[in-house]
């Protein structure tokens, strides 16, 4: 059975916003059996040498499938989907579209959201700071536009390079 290492105890501001929730969602959605190993971030469990052996960046989530270790939330989700034979289309274009959105989630959308979270959690969350963070030319505005187009079912969801 696959073991998912995720947060059991985390600082208050991080509750409900951790990347291991993506992995849990994939397991629950596919019905693939797994065991959850709850990590205690507040006691430094992610900083131990034992955990570093399976997670060199000392982050969660990580899965251990009978000795095969996978880290990074998007990689974990894709692995679970592949192993279960669910969530990912069988055709190359469909599979590529899923990978594209996994990369977009972690490379484009997430940095803008993290910036806003940091401002909110640690202070300085005035409207100007949040707006600047969310409209960053490298993260926020592109993320906002892509997600908005995808939600509307615009051509951007079938051809991300179209401008119309």
XYZ file of C-alpha atoms in Angstrom:
164
model
C 0.000 0.000 0.000
C 1.190 3.509 -0.800
C 2.135 5.741 2.115
C 1.364 9.430 1.746
C 3.419 11.725 3.945
C 1.447 14.883 4.616
C 0.762 17.441 7.284
C -0.908 16.278 10.464
C 0.031 19.351 12.466
C 1.120 22.638 10.906
C 1.323 26.275 11.966
C -2.104 27.855 12.216
C -1.857 29.973 9.061
C -1.065 26.926 6.940
C -4.090 24.849 7.887
C -6.205 23.897 4.888
C -3.701 25.329 2.411
C -1.040 22.656 2.202
C 0.015 20.974 -1.014
C -0.542 17.484 0.389
C -4.279 18.143 0.011
C -3.781 17.754 -3.751
C -2.385 14.277 -3.214
C -5.159 13.347 -0.782
C -7.716 14.531 -3.331
C -6.142 12.320 -6.021
C -6.194 9.259 -3.760
C -9.794 9.860 -2.742
C -10.935 10.620 -6.294
C -9.312 7.509 -7.767
C -10.174 5.185 -4.891
C -6.580 3.970 -4.758
C -5.874 2.662 -1.243
C -3.272 4.533 0.764
C -2.020 5.036 4.274
C -1.596 8.573 5.594
C 1.517 9.342 7.641
C 0.794 12.569 9.511
C 3.848 14.800 9.837
C 4.150 17.267 12.698
C 5.622 20.418 11.177
C 5.397 22.312 14.463
C 7.772 19.825 16.123
C 10.258 19.862 13.247
C 9.481 16.419 11.830
C 10.168 17.631 8.283
C 13.651 18.748 9.358
C 14.850 15.306 10.486
C 17.543 13.328 8.676
C 15.130 10.407 8.312
C 12.611 12.569 6.454
C 15.328 14.193 4.355
C 16.187 10.737 2.986
C 12.798 10.542 1.287
C 12.287 14.283 0.739
C 15.542 16.099 -0.066
C 13.754 19.475 -0.010
C 12.041 18.517 3.271
C 8.601 19.254 1.894
C 5.272 17.476 1.757
C 3.710 15.651 0.081
C 5.846 12.624 -0.590
C 4.634 9.126 -1.368
C 6.363 5.809 -0.872
C 5.031 3.046 -3.095
C 6.938 -0.011 -1.914
C 10.263 1.846 -2.020
C 9.488 4.007 -5.064
C 9.540 7.566 -3.715
C 7.761 10.445 -5.454
C 7.885 14.054 -4.227
C 6.273 17.270 -5.474
C 2.490 17.527 -5.421
C 1.874 17.573 -9.184
C 4.154 14.567 -9.702
C 2.358 12.716 -6.905
C -1.051 13.499 -8.423
C 0.089 12.329 -11.865
C 1.594 9.146 -10.396
C -1.600 8.327 -8.493
C -3.696 9.005 -11.604
C -1.458 6.783 -13.749
C -1.362 3.983 -11.210
C -5.143 4.023 -10.788
C -5.807 4.425 -14.500
C -8.111 7.348 -13.747
C -8.161 11.159 -14.035
C -5.812 11.230 -17.044
C -7.117 10.666 -20.588
C -5.550 7.886 -22.620
C -4.846 9.996 -25.731
C -1.609 11.964 -25.996
C -3.315 15.340 -26.394
C -5.541 14.771 -23.370
C -2.598 13.604 -21.280
C -0.561 16.615 -22.366
C -3.411 18.961 -21.447
C -3.501 17.448 -17.938
C 0.271 17.871 -17.584
C 0.028 21.440 -18.900
C -2.477 22.369 -16.201
C -0.397 20.628 -13.520
C 2.597 22.726 -14.550
C 0.433 25.858 -14.727
C -0.939 25.222 -11.246
C 2.501 24.890 -9.697
C 4.470 27.359 -11.851
C 2.072 30.155 -12.719
C -0.983 30.167 -10.468
C 0.579 29.023 -7.199
C 3.357 31.659 -6.908
C 0.795 34.465 -7.058
C -1.406 32.754 -4.475
C 1.595 32.109 -2.220
C 2.574 35.762 -2.387
C -0.921 36.786 -1.306
C -0.924 34.151 1.457
C 2.404 35.351 2.831
C 1.133 38.912 2.917
C -2.047 37.814 4.682
C -0.403 35.424 7.164
C 2.593 37.548 8.105
C 1.130 41.003 7.715
C 1.290 43.736 5.143
C -1.861 42.571 3.392
C -3.013 46.015 2.381
C -4.916 46.235 -0.894
C -2.009 47.751 -2.806
C 0.407 44.961 -1.815
C -2.079 42.205 -2.641
C -3.005 43.835 -5.947
C 0.677 44.211 -6.877
C 1.354 40.593 -5.967
C -1.671 39.292 -7.887
C -0.891 41.351 -10.980
C 2.794 40.505 -11.205
C 3.643 40.286 -14.920
C 5.444 36.990 -14.364
C 2.839 35.309 -12.176
C -0.430 36.872 -11.148
C -1.862 38.474 -14.283
C -1.042 35.499 -16.487
C -2.471 33.147 -13.879
C -5.627 35.175 -13.476
C -6.203 35.405 -17.234
C -5.582 31.698 -17.848
C -7.802 30.545 -15.015
C -10.578 32.948 -16.042
C -10.462 31.733 -19.629
C -10.456 28.101 -18.535
C -13.449 28.671 -16.270
C -15.380 30.228 -19.158
C -14.434 27.359 -21.495
C -12.735 29.763 -23.881
C -10.472 28.637 -26.731
C -7.530 28.996 -24.338
C -8.539 25.684 -22.820
C -8.123 23.923 -26.137
C -5.242 25.959 -27.533
C -3.294 27.859 -24.887
C -1.388 29.884 -27.483
C -4.446 31.585 -28.983
C -4.940 35.215 -28.130
C -8.583 35.538 -29.134
